[in-house]
mmCIF file of C-alpha atoms in Angstrom:
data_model
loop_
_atom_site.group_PDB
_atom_site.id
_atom_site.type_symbol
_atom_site.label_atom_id
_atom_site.label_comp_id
_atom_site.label_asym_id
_atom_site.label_seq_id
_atom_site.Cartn_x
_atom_site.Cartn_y
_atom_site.Cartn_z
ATOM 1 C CA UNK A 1220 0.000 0.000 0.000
ATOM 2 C CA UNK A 1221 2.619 2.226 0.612
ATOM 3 C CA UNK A 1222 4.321 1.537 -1.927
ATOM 4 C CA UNK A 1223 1.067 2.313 -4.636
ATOM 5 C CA UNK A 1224 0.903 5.931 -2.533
ATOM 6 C CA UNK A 1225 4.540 6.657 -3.097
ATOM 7 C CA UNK A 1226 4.262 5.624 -6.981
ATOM 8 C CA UNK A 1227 0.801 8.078 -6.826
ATOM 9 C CA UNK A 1228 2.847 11.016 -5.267
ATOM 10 C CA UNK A 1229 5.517 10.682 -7.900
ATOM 11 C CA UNK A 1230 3.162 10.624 -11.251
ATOM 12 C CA UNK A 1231 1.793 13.399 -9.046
ATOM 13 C CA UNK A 1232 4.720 15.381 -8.396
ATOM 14 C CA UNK A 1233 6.180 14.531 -12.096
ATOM 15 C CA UNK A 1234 2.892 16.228 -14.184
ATOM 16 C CA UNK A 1235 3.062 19.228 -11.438
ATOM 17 C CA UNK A 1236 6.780 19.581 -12.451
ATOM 18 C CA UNK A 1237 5.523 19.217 -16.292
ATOM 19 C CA UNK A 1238 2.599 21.652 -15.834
ATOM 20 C CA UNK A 1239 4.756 24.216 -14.389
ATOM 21 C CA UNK A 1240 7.923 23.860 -16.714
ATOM 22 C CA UNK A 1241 5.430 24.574 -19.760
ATOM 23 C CA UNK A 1242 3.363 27.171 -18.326
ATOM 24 C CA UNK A 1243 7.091 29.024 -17.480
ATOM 25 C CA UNK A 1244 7.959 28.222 -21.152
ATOM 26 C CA UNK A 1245 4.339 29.731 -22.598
ATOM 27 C CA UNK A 1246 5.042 32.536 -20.016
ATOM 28 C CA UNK A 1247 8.739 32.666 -21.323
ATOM 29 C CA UNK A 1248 7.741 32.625 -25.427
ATOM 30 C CA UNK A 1249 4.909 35.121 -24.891
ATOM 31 C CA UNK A 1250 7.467 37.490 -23.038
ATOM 32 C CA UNK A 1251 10.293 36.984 -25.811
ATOM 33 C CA UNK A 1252 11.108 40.199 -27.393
ATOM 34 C CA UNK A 1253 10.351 40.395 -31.035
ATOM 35 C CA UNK A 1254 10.437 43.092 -33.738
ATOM 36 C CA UNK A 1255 7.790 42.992 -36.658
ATOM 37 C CA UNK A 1256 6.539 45.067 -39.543
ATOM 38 C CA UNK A 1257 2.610 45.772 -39.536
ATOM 39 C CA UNK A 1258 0.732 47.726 -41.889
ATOM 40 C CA UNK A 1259 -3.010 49.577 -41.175
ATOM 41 C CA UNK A 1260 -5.256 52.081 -42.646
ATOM 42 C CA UNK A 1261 -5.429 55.709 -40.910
ATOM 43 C CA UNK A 1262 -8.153 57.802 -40.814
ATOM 44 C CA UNK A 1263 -8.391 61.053 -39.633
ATOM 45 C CA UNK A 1264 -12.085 62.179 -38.651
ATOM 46 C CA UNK A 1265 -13.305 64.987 -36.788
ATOM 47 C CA UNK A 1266 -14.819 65.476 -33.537
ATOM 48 C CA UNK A 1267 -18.248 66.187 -34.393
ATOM 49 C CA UNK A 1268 -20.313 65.231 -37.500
ATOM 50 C CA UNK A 1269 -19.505 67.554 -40.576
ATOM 51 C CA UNK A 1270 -17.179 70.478 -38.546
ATOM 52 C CA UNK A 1271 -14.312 70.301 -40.780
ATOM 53 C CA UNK A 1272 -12.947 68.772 -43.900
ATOM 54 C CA UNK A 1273 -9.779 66.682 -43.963
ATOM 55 C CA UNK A 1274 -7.153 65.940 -46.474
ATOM 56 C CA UNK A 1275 -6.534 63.546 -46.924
ATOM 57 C CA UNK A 1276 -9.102 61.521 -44.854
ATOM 58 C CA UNK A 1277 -7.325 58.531 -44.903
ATOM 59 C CA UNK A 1278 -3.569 56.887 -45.297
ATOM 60 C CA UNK A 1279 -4.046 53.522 -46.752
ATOM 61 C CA UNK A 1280 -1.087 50.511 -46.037
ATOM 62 C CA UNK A 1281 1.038 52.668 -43.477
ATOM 63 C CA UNK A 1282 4.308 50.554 -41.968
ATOM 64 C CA UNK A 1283 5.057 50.391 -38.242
ATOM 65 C CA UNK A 1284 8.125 48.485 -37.129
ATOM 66 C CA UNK A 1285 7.143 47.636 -33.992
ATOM 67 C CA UNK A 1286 9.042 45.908 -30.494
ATOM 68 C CA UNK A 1287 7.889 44.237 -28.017
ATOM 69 C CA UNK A 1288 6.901 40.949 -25.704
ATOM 70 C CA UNK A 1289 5.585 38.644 -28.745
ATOM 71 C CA UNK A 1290 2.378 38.047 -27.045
ATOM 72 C CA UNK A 1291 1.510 41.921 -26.874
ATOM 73 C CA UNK A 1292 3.635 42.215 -30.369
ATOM 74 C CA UNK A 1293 1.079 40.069 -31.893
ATOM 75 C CA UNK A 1294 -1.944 41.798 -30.188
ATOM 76 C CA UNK A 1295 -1.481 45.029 -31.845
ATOM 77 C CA UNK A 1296 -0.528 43.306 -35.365
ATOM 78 C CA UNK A 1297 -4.588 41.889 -34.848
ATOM 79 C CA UNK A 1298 -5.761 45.211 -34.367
ATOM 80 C CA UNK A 1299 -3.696 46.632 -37.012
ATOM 81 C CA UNK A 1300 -5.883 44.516 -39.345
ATOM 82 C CA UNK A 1301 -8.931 47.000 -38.663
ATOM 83 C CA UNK A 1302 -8.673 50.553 -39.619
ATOM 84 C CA UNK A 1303 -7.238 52.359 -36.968
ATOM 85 C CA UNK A 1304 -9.850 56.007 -36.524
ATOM 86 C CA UNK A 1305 -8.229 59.164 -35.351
ATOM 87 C CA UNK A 1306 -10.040 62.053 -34.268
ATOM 88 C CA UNK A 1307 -8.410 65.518 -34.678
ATOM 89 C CA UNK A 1308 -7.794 66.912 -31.475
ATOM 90 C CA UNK A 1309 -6.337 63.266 -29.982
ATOM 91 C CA UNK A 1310 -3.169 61.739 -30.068
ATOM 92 C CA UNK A 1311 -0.870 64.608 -30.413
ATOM 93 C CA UNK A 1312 -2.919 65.463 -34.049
ATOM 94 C CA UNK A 1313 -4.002 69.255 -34.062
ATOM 95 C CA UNK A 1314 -7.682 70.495 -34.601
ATOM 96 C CA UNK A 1315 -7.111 73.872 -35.485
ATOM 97 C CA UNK A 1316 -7.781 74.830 -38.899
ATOM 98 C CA UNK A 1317 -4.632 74.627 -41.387
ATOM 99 C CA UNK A 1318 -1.730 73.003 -42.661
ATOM 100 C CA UNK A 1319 0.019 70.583 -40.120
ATOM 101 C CA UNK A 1320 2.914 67.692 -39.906
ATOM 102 C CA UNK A 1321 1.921 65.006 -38.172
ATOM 103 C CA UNK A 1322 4.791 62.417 -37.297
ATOM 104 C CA UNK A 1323 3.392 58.404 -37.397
ATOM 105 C CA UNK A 1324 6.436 57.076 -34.995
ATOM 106 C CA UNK A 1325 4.638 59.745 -32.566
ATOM 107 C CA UNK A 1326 1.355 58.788 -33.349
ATOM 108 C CA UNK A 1327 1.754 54.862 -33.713
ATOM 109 C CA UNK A 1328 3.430 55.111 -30.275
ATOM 110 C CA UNK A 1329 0.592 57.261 -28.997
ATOM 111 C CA UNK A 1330 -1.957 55.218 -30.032
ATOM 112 C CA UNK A 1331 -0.147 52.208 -28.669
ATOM 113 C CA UNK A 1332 -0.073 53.849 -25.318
ATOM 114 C CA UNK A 1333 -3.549 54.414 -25.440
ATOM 115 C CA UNK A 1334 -4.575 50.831 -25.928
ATOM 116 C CA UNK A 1335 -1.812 50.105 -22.670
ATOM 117 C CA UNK A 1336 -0.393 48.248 -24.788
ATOM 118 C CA UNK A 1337 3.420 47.702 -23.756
ATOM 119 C CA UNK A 1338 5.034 47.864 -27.430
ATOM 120 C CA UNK A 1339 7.782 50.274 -29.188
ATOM 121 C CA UNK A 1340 6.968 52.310 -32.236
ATOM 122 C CA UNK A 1341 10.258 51.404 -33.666
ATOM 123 C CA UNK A 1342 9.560 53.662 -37.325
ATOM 124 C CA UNK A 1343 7.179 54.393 -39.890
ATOM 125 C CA UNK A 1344 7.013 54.452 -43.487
ATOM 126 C CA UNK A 1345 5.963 57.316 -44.738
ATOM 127 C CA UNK A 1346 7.446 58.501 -41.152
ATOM 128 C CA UNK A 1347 5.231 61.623 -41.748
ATOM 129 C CA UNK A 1348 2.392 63.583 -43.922
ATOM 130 C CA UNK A 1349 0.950 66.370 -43.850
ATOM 131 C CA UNK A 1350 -2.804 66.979 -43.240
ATOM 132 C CA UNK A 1351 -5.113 70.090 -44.172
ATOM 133 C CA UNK A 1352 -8.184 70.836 -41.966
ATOM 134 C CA UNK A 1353 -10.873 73.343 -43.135
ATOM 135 C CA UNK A 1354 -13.434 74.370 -40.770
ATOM 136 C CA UNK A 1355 -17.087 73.560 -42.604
ATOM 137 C CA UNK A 1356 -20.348 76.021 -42.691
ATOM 138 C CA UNK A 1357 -23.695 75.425 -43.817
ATOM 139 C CA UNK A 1358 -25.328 77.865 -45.887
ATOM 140 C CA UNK A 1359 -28.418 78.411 -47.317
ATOM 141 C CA UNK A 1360 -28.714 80.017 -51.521
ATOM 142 C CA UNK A 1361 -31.316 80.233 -54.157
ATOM 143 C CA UNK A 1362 -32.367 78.051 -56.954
ATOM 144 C CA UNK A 1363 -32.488 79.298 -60.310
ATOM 145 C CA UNK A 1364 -34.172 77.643 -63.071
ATOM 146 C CA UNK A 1365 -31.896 77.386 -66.439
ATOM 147 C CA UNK A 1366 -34.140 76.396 -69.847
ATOM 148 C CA UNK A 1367 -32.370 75.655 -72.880
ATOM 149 C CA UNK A 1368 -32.693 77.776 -75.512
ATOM 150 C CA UNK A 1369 -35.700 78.170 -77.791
ATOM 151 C CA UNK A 1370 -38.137 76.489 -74.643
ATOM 152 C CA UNK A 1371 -40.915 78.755 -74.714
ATOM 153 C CA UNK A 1372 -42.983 79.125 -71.482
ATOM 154 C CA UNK A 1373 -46.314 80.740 -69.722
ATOM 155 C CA UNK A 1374 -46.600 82.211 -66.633
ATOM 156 C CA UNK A 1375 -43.492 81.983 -63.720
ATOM 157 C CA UNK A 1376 -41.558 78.592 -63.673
ATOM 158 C CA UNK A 1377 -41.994 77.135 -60.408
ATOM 159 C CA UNK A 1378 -38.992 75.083 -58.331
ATOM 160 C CA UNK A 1379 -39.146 73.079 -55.534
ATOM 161 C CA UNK A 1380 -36.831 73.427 -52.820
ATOM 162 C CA UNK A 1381 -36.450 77.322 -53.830
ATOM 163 C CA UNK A 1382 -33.284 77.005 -51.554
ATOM 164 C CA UNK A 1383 -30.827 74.096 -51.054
ATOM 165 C CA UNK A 1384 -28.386 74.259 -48.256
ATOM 166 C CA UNK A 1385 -24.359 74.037 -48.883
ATOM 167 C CA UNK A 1386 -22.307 72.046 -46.510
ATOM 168 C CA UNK A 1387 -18.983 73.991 -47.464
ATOM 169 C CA UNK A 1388 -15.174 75.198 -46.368
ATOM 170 C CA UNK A 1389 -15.367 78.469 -44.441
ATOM 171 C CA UNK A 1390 -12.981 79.947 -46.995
ATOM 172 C CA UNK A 1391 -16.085 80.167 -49.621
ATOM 173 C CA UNK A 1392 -18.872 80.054 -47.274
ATOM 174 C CA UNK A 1393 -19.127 83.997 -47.430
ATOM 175 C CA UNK A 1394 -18.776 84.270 -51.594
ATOM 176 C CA UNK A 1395 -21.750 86.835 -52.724
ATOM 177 C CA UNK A 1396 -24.382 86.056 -54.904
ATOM 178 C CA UNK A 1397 -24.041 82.494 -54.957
ATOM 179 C CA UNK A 1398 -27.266 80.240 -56.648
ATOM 180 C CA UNK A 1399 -27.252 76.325 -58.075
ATOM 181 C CA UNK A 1400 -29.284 76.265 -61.491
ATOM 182 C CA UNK A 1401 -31.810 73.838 -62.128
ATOM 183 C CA UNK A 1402 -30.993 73.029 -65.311
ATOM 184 C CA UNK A 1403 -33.725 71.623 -67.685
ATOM 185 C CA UNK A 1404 -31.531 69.484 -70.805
ATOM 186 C CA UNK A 1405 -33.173 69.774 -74.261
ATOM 187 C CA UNK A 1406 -34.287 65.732 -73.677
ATOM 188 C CA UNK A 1407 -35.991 66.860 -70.398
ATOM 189 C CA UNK A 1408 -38.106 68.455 -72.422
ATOM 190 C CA UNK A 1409 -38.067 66.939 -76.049
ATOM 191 C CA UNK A 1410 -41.174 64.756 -76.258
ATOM 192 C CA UNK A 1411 -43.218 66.670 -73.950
ATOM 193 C CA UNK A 1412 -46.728 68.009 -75.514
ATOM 194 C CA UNK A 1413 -47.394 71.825 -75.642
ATOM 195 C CA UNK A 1414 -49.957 73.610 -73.816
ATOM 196 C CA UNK A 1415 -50.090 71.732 -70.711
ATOM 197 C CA UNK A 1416 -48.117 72.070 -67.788
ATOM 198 C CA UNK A 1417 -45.553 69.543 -66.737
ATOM 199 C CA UNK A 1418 -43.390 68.928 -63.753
ATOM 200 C CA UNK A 1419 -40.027 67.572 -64.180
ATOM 201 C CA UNK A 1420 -37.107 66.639 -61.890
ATOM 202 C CA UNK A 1421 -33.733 68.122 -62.517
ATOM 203 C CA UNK A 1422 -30.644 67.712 -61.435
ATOM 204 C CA UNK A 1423 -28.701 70.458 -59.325
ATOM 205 C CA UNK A 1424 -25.459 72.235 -60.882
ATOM 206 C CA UNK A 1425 -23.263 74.166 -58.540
ATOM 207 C CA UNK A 1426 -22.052 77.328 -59.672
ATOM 208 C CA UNK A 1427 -19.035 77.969 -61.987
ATOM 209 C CA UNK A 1428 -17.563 79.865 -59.394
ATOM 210 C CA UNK A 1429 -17.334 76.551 -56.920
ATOM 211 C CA UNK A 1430 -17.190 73.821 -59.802
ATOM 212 C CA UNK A 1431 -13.521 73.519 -59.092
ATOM 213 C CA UNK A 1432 -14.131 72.794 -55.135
ATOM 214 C CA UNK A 1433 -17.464 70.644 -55.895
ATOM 215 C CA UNK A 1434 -15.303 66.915 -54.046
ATOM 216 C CA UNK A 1435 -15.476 69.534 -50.882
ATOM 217 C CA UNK A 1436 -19.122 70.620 -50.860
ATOM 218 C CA UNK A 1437 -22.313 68.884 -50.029
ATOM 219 C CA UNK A 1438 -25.409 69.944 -51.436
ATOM 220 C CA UNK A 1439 -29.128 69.172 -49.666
ATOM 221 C CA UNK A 1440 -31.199 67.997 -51.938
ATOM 222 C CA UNK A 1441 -29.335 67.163 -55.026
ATOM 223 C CA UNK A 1442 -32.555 67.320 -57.117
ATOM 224 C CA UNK A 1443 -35.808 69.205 -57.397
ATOM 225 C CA UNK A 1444 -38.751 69.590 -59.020
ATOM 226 C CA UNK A 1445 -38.948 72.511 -62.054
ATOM 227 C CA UNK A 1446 -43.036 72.990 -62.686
ATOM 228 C CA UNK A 1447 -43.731 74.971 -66.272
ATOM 229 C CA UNK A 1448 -46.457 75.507 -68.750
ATOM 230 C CA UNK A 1449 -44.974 74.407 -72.577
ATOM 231 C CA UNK A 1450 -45.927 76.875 -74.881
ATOM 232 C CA UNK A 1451 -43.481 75.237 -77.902
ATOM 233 C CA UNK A 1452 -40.143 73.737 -78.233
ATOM 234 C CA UNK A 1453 -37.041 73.352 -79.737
ATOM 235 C CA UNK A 1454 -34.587 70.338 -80.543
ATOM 236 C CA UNK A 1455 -31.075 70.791 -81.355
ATOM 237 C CA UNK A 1456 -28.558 68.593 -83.012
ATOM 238 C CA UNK A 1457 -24.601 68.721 -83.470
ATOM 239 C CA UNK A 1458 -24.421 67.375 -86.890
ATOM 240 C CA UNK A 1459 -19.861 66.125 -87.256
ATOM 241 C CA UNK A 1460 -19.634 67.895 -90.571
ATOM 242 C CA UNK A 1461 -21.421 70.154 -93.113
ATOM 243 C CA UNK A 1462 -20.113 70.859 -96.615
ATOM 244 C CA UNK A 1463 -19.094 74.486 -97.782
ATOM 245 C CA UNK A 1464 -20.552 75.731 -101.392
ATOM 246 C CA UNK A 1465 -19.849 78.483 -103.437
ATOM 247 C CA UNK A 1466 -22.364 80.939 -104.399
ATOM 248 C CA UNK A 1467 -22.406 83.786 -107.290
ATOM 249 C CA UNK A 1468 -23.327 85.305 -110.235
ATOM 250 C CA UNK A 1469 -23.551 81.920 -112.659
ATOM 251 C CA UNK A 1470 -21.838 83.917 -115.213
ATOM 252 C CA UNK A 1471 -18.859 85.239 -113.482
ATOM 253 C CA UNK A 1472 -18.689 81.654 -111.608
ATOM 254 C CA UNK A 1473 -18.695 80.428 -115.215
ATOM 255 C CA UNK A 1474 -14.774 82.376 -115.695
ATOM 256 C CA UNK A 1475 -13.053 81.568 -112.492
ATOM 257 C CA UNK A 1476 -12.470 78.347 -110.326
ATOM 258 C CA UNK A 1477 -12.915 79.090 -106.661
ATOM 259 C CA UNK A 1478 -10.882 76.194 -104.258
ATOM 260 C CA UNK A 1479 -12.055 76.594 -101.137
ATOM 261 C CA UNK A 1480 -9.003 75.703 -98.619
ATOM 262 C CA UNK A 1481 -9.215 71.410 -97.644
ATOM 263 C CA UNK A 1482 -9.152 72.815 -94.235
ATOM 264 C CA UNK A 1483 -12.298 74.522 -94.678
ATOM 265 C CA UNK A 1484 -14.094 72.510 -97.098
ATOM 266 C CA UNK A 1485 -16.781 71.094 -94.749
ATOM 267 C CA UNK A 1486 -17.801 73.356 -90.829
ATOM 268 C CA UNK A 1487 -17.029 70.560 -87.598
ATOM 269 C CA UNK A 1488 -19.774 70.020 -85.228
ATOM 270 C CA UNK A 1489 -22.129 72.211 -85.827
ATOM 271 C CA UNK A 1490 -25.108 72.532 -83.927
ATOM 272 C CA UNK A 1491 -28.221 73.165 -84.910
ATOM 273 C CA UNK A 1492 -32.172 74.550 -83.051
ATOM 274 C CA UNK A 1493 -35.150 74.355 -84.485
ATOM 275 C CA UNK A 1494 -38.671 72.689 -84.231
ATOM 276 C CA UNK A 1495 -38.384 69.187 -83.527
ATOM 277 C CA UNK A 1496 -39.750 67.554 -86.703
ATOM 278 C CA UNK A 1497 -37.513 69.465 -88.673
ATOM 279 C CA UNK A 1498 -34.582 68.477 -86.086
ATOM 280 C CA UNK A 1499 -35.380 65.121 -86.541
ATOM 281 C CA UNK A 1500 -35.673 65.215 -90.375
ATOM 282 C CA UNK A 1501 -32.142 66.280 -90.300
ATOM 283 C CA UNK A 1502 -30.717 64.053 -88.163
ATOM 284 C CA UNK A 1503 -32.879 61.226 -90.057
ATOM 285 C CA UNK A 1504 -30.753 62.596 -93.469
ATOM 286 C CA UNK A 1505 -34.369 63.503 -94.745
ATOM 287 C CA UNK A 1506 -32.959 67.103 -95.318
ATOM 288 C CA UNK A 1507 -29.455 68.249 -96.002
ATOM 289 C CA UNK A 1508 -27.861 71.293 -94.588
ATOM 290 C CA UNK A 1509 -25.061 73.399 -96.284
ATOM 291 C CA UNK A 1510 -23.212 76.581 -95.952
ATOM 292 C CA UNK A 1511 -22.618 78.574 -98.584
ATOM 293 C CA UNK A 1512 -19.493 81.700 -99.197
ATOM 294 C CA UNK A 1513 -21.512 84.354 -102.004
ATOM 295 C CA UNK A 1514 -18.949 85.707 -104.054
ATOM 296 C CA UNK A 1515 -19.765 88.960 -105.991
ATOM 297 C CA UNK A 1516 -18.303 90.127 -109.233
ATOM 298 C CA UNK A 1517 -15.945 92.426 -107.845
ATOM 299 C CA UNK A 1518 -14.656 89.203 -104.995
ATOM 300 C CA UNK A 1519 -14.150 87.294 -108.240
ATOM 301 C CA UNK A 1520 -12.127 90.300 -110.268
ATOM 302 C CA UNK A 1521 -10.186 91.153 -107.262
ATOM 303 C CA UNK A 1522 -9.389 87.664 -106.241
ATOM 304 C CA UNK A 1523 -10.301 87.644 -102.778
ATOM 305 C CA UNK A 1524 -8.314 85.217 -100.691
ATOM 306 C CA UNK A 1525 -10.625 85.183 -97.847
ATOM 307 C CA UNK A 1526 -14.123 85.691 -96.880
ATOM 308 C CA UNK A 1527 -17.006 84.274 -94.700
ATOM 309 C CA UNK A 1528 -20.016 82.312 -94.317
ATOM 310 C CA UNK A 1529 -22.992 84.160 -95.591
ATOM 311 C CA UNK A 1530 -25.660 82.052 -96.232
ATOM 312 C CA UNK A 1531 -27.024 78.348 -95.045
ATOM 313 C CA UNK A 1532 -29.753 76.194 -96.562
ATOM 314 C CA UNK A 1533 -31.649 74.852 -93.796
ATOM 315 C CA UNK A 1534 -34.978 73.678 -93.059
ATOM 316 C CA UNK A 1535 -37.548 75.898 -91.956
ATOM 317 C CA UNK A 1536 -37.227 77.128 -88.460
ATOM 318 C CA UNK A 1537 -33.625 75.790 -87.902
ATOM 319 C CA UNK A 1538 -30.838 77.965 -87.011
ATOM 320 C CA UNK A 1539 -27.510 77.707 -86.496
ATOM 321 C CA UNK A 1540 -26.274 77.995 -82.834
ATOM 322 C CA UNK A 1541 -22.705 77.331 -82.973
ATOM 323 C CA UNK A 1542 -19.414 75.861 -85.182
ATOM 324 C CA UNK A 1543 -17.260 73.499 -82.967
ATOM 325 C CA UNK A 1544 -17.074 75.797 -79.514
ATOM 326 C CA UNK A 1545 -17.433 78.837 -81.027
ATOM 327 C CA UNK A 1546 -20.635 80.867 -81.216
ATOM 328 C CA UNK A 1547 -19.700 82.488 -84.706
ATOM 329 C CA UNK A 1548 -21.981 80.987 -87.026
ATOM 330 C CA UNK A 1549 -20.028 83.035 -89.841
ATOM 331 C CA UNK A 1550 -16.400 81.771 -89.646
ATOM 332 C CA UNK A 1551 -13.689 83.025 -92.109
ATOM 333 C CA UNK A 1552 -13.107 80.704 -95.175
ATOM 334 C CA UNK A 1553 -9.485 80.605 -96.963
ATOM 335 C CA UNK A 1554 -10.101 80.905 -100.912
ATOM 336 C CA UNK A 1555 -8.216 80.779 -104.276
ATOM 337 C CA UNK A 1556 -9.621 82.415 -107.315
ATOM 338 C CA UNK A 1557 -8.026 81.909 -110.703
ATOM 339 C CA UNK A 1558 -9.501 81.951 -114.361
ATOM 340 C CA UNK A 1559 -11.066 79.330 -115.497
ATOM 341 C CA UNK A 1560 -9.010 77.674 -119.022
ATOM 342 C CA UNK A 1561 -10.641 78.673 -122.243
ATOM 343 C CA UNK A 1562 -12.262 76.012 -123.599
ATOM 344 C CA UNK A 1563 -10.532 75.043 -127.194
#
């Protein structure tokens, strides 16, 4: 018997001694000191919903070479693998408005500290950037209703909101006279019937003046309605290419040969308004459109080198609105005049 209690006491004491030597050796590995590389995402937010604007927002795939016990080494690798959110005012990053510096080893190490998290912030790659904050105002300006040309209308035009607000950067919040257009596209308004009113939902255009800052402004609602009564309208068409003719008195035409310069021998994109039938007649090639340079007796004596557009056969109604991006419908044509060879 006690012999069976002395064999029991040393399987007893031997899996105590085991227990304990690999608990010291878990203990020993997790408080090994190891140096890894882990990457995160960094975003910078501020303190309150839509106070300021920051740029950039967010850092994708920055490096920290961390040190530490490998247990707590590999705890802030794991949370590494989330975004890591930053507002403005913590962690050593400035709120005020403007340009700032902000060094990562400083702010890894911050952030680390935060978390009481034992670990070193060894470096950083980039080791810094540079952030802009703009404060952010809300303002409240006018709609303005913008019909394209040759829309023909009764009474007022009614919108709906008559006002949007502007979520925008201080720095333009106090610009004068600012308005978004409502702007009604000829195929808003293409197959509508006339005399009845219609209501229509149009986008929202900023205003040239803030076009270039439009990724920094948020506009509430984006849309509205535009109410009007159709009296008539018009279609328009860019047609790629329209040929140039001469024009004259047949019989002086009949002595000279007038080249008109290759360059110039059909107008680019031109585009053309008019009632819609005849719009679509055109663009159906039911009716042809050309230009035409009239040459008088004297242009053809003198030998004019250059002159311009005088005259265009079009349907009835249609007009020209513009040549390429210009809004001269009566561009300059380069010419050569010479006499025409005798017949033998």
């Amino acid at each position: 018997m006690a012999d069976m209690e002395t064999r029991r006491e040393r399987i007893t004491n031997l899996v105590t001694v085991t227990l304990v030597t690999v608990l010291i050796w878990i203990w020993a590995a997790g408080e090994t000191r190891e140096e890894i590389t882990s990457f995160t995402d960094l975003r910078f937010s501020g303190q309150t919903r839509d106070s300021v604007r920051i740029s950039p927002e967010e850092l994708p795939s920055v490096s920290f070479l961390i040190r530490g016990p490998r247990r707590e080494v590999d705890a802030i690798a794991a949370r590494f693998r989330d975004a890591v959110e930053i507002p403005i005012g913590t962690l050593g990053v400035p709120s005020t408005p403007g340009e700032h510096e902000i060094d990562l080893v400083t702010l890894g190490q911050s952030f680390i500290d935060a978390n009481e998290i034992p670990v070193t912030v060894l470096a950083a790659d980039p080791q810094t950037v540079r952030i802009s904050i703009e404060s952010l105002q809300r303002r409240r300006i006018p709609v303005v209703v913008e019909l394209p040309d040759g829309v023909q209308t009764t009474d007022a035009v009614d919108v709906a909101p008559g006002e949007v607000e502007l979520l925008l950067p201080a720095s333009l919040a106090d610009l004068p006279g600012l308005s978004v257009t409502a702007r009604v596209a000829d195929a808003d308004v293409a197959d509508l019937p006339s005399g009845r009113r219609h209501e229509l939902e149009v986008s929202l255009v900023l205003p040239d003046r803030l076009t270039g800052q439009s990724d920094a402004i948020r506009m509430t609602p984006r849309k509205a309605r535009v109410g009007l009564d159709l009296v008539s309208t018009d279609a328009s068409i860019v047609v790629p290419s329209i040929p140039v003719q001469v024009s004259g008195p047949p019989a002086d035409l009949d002595r000279h040969v007038v080249t008109i310069d290759p360059a110039s021998v059909f107008l680019r994109d031109v585009t053309l308004r008019g009632p819609k039938a005849a719009i679509d007649d055109i663009a159906g090639g039911r009716a042809n459109v050309i230009a035409f340079i009239h040459l008088t007796s004297d242009d053809l004596a003198n030998r004019l080198e250059e002159t311009r557009i005088s005259m265009w056969r079009l349907p009835a109604g249609v007009e020209v609105s513009s040549i390429g991006e210009k809004p001269d419908t009566s561009p300059t044509i380069s010419i050569t005049i010479e006499d025409r060879p005798r017949q033998p």
